[in-house]
Amino acid sequence: SIIYEADIIDGIATFNIDALAQGTYDLDYSIGGDKIFNPATNSSTLYVVYVVTNETFYDFFDENGTLKDEIAAEELIFAGEFSDLVDTIIIEKAISLVGNNATLNNIAMAIAGDNVTVNGFNFVSDNLTNALAIIESDDVVVLNSKFNMSGVENADNAVITVIGSNDACIFNNEITFVASTNGTYENAAISASDANGLVVSKNTIDA
C-alpha cells in the first residue's frame, strides 16, 4: 500500500495519484484531529474509469484513429459529441466501448479484434459507406445503438458490415438508412460474408 499525506484546507484534503489503472480501490484514511475535532479513521472506495470526449480523444487514440497500445482499459466510456477527428475509430483488442450520450458524426468504427462490445452509441453520417465494420474478429457484440446513415451515391453502402468473423451479435439496435443507387451498386442495412454464427436479433430497421 502507498501512504499519501495532505493538509486539510477548508475541510478538503487534496492529493494526486499518478498513473492509476482502471479499477476499484479501497481507501483507508485518518484525520489527526485538533483542539476541536477528535482524531478519526474511516474507509471508502475509489472507482477509476476512462472517459473519452472530443477534447481528450487523442489521449486514447493515435492520429490514425487506432486505440493506443498503452491504453490497458477493459472499458472506455465515450461521452458527448464527436466530430472533426478521424475518418475511422479502429479497435484491435478486446475492450468494452460504452456510449454516454455519445454521437459519432461522420466517424466510422472498425472492429479488428476479438471480444469487443459496442454499446449505446449514436452513429450519424452522410458521407460514409460503412458506419461500423467487423473485420476478421470473433465474439463482437453491437447493441443498444442508433444508426442514422445516408449512404454515398453510386457506391456500395452498408450500415453494419461483418466480414470473416465468427459469433458476432447485432442486438437491439435502431437503424435508419437511406441510399441512392443506379442499380449497379448494393445497399444494405446489414451486410455479412463468411460470418459464421452471426446473430441478428430485435433490431429496428427503416431502410
Tab-separated table of C-alpha atoms in Angstrom:
chain	number	residue	atom	x	y	z
A	1	SER	CA	0.000	0.000	0.000
A	2	ILE	CA	1.000	3.631	-0.520
A	3	ILE	CA	0.585	6.417	2.033
A	4	TYR	CA	-0.357	9.926	0.934
A	5	GLU	CA	-0.387	12.968	3.203
A	6	ALA	CA	-2.155	16.287	2.682
A	7	ASP	CA	-3.175	19.300	4.689
A	8	ILE	CA	-6.866	19.911	5.239
A	9	ILE	CA	-7.871	23.330	3.895
A	10	ASP	CA	-11.461	24.485	4.298
A	11	GLY	CA	-12.435	20.922	5.099
A	12	ILE	CA	-10.820	19.424	1.975
A	13	ALA	CA	-7.604	17.416	1.596
A	14	THR	CA	-6.228	17.115	-1.952
A	15	PHE	CA	-3.512	14.834	-3.324
A	16	ASN	CA	-2.590	13.424	-6.744
A	17	ILE	CA	-2.194	9.755	-7.625
A	18	ASP	CA	-0.235	9.274	-10.851
A	19	ALA	CA	-0.966	6.598	-13.471
A	20	LEU	CA	-3.741	4.905	-11.568
A	21	ALA	CA	-5.062	1.999	-13.597
A	22	GLN	CA	-8.727	1.466	-14.236
A	23	GLY	CA	-10.481	-0.445	-11.491
A	24	THR	CA	-11.774	-0.312	-7.927
A	25	TYR	CA	-9.585	0.672	-4.984
A	26	ASP	CA	-10.108	0.596	-1.225
A	27	LEU	CA	-9.057	3.752	0.618
A	28	ASP	CA	-8.314	3.991	4.318
A	29	TYR	CA	-7.832	7.468	5.703
A	30	SER	CA	-7.027	9.045	9.046
A	31	ILE	CA	-7.518	12.565	10.392
A	32	GLY	CA	-5.150	13.666	13.102
A	33	GLY	CA	-7.600	15.888	14.935
A	34	ASP	CA	-7.041	19.176	16.753
A	35	LYS	CA	-8.352	21.091	19.755
A	36	ILE	CA	-11.880	20.993	18.330
A	37	PHE	CA	-12.085	17.681	16.447
A	38	ASN	CA	-11.034	14.272	17.688
A	39	PRO	CA	-8.804	12.026	15.579
A	40	ALA	CA	-10.773	9.748	13.253
A	41	THR	CA	-10.276	6.895	10.788
A	42	ASN	CA	-12.577	5.700	8.052
A	43	SER	CA	-12.589	3.906	4.708
A	44	SER	CA	-14.037	4.467	1.273
A	45	THR	CA	-13.966	3.065	-2.267
A	46	LEU	CA	-12.429	4.788	-5.284
A	47	TYR	CA	-13.685	3.909	-8.775
A	48	VAL	CA	-11.414	4.776	-11.705
A	49	VAL	CA	-12.946	4.879	-15.200
A	50	TYR	CA	-11.624	6.134	-18.534
A	51	VAL	CA	-13.825	8.716	-20.276
A	52	VAL	CA	-13.194	9.769	-23.872
A	53	THR	CA	-14.512	13.126	-25.097
A	54	ASN	CA	-13.976	15.058	-28.292
A	55	GLU	CA	-11.318	17.092	-26.482
A	56	THR	CA	-9.460	14.100	-24.974
A	57	PHE	CA	-9.787	11.764	-27.971
A	58	TYR	CA	-6.098	11.827	-28.876
A	59	ASP	CA	-5.123	10.894	-25.324
A	60	PHE	CA	-6.539	7.468	-26.134
A	61	PHE	CA	-6.196	7.164	-29.927
A	62	ASP	CA	-3.395	7.922	-32.365
A	63	GLU	CA	-3.643	10.223	-35.363
A	64	ASN	CA	-4.987	7.346	-37.497
A	65	GLY	CA	-7.790	6.615	-35.037
A	66	THR	CA	-6.288	3.409	-33.631
A	67	LEU	CA	-6.604	2.751	-29.900
A	68	LYS	CA	-3.147	3.247	-28.394
A	69	ASP	CA	-1.261	0.188	-27.135
A	70	GLU	CA	-0.656	1.781	-23.740
A	71	ILE	CA	-4.382	2.070	-23.036
A	72	ALA	CA	-4.874	-1.044	-20.925
A	73	ALA	CA	-8.529	-0.443	-20.142
A	74	GLU	CA	-11.247	-3.064	-20.010
A	75	GLU	CA	-13.832	-0.358	-20.696
A	76	LEU	CA	-13.860	3.047	-22.384
A	77	ILE	CA	-16.753	5.433	-21.912
A	78	PHE	CA	-17.418	7.842	-24.793
A	79	ALA	CA	-19.266	10.978	-23.702
A	80	GLY	CA	-20.843	13.693	-25.845
A	81	GLU	CA	-20.474	14.679	-29.499
A	82	PHE	CA	-17.518	13.589	-31.635
A	83	SER	CA	-16.631	15.309	-34.906
A	84	ASP	CA	-13.708	16.600	-36.975
A	85	LEU	CA	-11.334	13.967	-35.622
A	86	VAL	CA	-10.579	10.917	-37.775
A	87	ASP	CA	-12.441	9.057	-40.509
A	88	THR	CA	-12.486	5.773	-38.598
A	89	ILE	CA	-12.014	4.653	-34.997
A	90	ILE	CA	-10.043	1.397	-35.102
A	91	ILE	CA	-10.224	-1.158	-32.293
A	92	GLU	CA	-7.733	-4.024	-32.431
A	93	LYS	CA	-8.022	-5.585	-28.960
A	94	ALA	CA	-10.627	-6.798	-26.506
A	95	ILE	CA	-12.491	-3.938	-24.842
A	96	SER	CA	-15.963	-2.703	-23.992
A	97	LEU	CA	-16.913	0.623	-25.585
A	98	VAL	CA	-19.836	2.318	-23.853
A	99	GLY	CA	-21.627	5.407	-25.128
A	100	ASN	CA	-22.834	8.007	-22.655
A	101	ASN	CA	-24.952	10.224	-24.919
A	102	ALA	CA	-22.150	9.672	-27.438
A	103	THR	CA	-22.701	10.665	-31.063
A	104	LEU	CA	-20.143	9.932	-33.780
A	105	ASN	CA	-20.666	12.452	-36.573
A	106	ASN	CA	-19.313	11.107	-39.872
A	107	ILE	CA	-16.883	8.907	-37.976
A	108	ALA	CA	-16.951	5.190	-38.702
A	109	MET	CA	-15.853	2.401	-36.385
A	110	ALA	CA	-13.825	-0.627	-37.471
A	111	ILE	CA	-13.512	-3.615	-35.147
A	112	ALA	CA	-10.412	-5.664	-35.909
A	113	GLY	CA	-10.018	-7.532	-32.621
A	114	ASP	CA	-11.841	-10.289	-30.762
A	115	ASN	CA	-14.170	-9.829	-27.785
A	116	VAL	CA	-15.181	-6.222	-28.402
A	117	THR	CA	-18.504	-4.755	-27.264
A	118	VAL	CA	-20.031	-1.576	-28.720
A	119	ASN	CA	-22.912	-0.434	-26.540
A	120	GLY	CA	-25.119	2.655	-26.647
A	121	PHE	CA	-23.656	4.794	-29.443
A	122	ASN	CA	-25.307	7.123	-31.934
A	123	PHE	CA	-23.827	6.934	-35.432
A	124	VAL	CA	-24.811	9.807	-37.724
A	125	SER	CA	-23.363	10.012	-41.226
A	126	ASP	CA	-23.967	11.384	-44.687
A	127	ASN	CA	-20.572	10.677	-46.269
A	128	LEU	CA	-19.683	7.134	-45.161
A	129	THR	CA	-20.167	3.845	-46.981
A	130	ASN	CA	-19.970	1.967	-43.662
A	131	ALA	CA	-20.835	3.154	-40.175
A	132	LEU	CA	-19.463	0.064	-38.415
A	133	ALA	CA	-17.394	-2.811	-39.757
A	134	ILE	CA	-16.460	-6.050	-38.001
A	135	ILE	CA	-13.451	-7.474	-39.819
A	136	GLU	CA	-11.981	-10.907	-39.091
A	137	SER	CA	-12.892	-10.599	-35.425
A	138	ASP	CA	-14.720	-13.106	-33.250
A	139	ASP	CA	-17.269	-12.612	-30.472
A	140	VAL	CA	-18.058	-8.970	-31.213
A	141	VAL	CA	-21.314	-7.548	-29.826
A	142	VAL	CA	-23.054	-4.408	-31.114
A	143	LEU	CA	-26.100	-3.439	-29.071
A	144	ASN	CA	-28.366	-0.643	-27.939
A	145	SER	CA	-27.044	1.724	-30.606
A	146	LYS	CA	-28.689	4.024	-33.133
A	147	PHE	CA	-27.561	4.384	-36.723
A	148	ASN	CA	-28.810	7.212	-38.911
A	149	MET	CA	-26.999	6.909	-42.216
A	150	SER	CA	-27.391	8.441	-45.654
A	151	GLY	CA	-25.255	6.376	-47.973
A	152	VAL	CA	-22.846	7.663	-50.580
A	153	GLU	CA	-24.424	7.953	-54.035
A	154	ASN	CA	-23.263	5.420	-56.630
A	155	ALA	CA	-21.269	3.309	-54.186
A	156	ASP	CA	-21.745	0.092	-52.241
A	157	ASN	CA	-23.152	1.036	-48.832
A	158	ALA	CA	-23.841	-0.956	-45.678
A	159	VAL	CA	-24.614	0.453	-42.257
A	160	ILE	CA	-23.061	-2.545	-40.491
A	161	THR	CA	-20.683	-4.908	-42.266
A	162	VAL	CA	-19.488	-8.264	-40.922
A	163	ILE	CA	-16.632	-9.915	-42.817
A	164	GLY	CA	-14.787	-13.119	-41.931
A	165	SER	CA	-15.934	-13.029	-38.316
A	166	ASN	CA	-17.395	-15.706	-36.061
A	167	ASP	CA	-20.179	-15.403	-33.487
A	168	ALA	CA	-20.885	-11.709	-33.906
A	169	CYS	CA	-24.094	-10.428	-32.300
A	170	ILE	CA	-26.085	-7.418	-33.524
A	171	PHE	CA	-28.804	-6.864	-30.952
A	172	ASN	CA	-31.441	-4.258	-30.110
A	173	ASN	CA	-30.205	-1.510	-32.417
A	174	GLU	CA	-32.159	1.114	-34.377
A	175	ILE	CA	-31.075	1.538	-37.987
A	176	THR	CA	-32.333	4.271	-40.310
A	177	PHE	CA	-30.759	4.037	-43.761
A	178	VAL	CA	-31.257	5.971	-46.997
A	179	ALA	CA	-29.169	5.441	-50.133
A	180	SER	CA	-29.458	6.211	-53.834
A	181	THR	CA	-28.308	3.787	-56.498
A	182	ASN	CA	-28.463	3.354	-60.236
A	183	GLY	CA	-28.779	-0.412	-59.922
A	184	THR	CA	-25.060	-1.086	-60.256
A	185	TYR	CA	-24.241	-0.887	-56.564
A	186	GLU	CA	-25.532	-2.712	-53.491
A	187	ASN	CA	-27.022	-1.105	-50.393
A	188	ALA	CA	-27.816	-2.949	-47.180
A	189	ALA	CA	-28.606	-2.159	-43.583
A	190	ILE	CA	-26.562	-5.201	-42.502
A	191	SER	CA	-24.147	-6.941	-44.852
A	192	ALA	CA	-22.415	-10.190	-43.926
A	193	SER	CA	-19.982	-12.528	-45.636
A	194	ASP	CA	-18.188	-15.512	-44.139
A	195	ALA	CA	-19.896	-14.686	-40.852
A	196	ASN	CA	-20.380	-17.993	-39.050
A	197	GLY	CA	-22.695	-17.926	-36.047
A	198	LEU	CA	-23.899	-14.375	-36.715
A	199	VAL	CA	-26.888	-13.404	-34.544
A	200	VAL	CA	-29.127	-10.521	-35.645
A	201	SER	CA	-31.977	-10.014	-33.192
A	202	LYS	CA	-34.511	-7.415	-32.035
A	203	ASN	CA	-33.199	-4.649	-34.264
A	204	THR	CA	-35.487	-1.967	-35.709
A	205	ILE	CA	-34.620	-1.235	-39.340
A	206	ASP	CA	-36.057	1.526	-41.506
A	207	ALA	CA	-34.399	1.344	-44.903
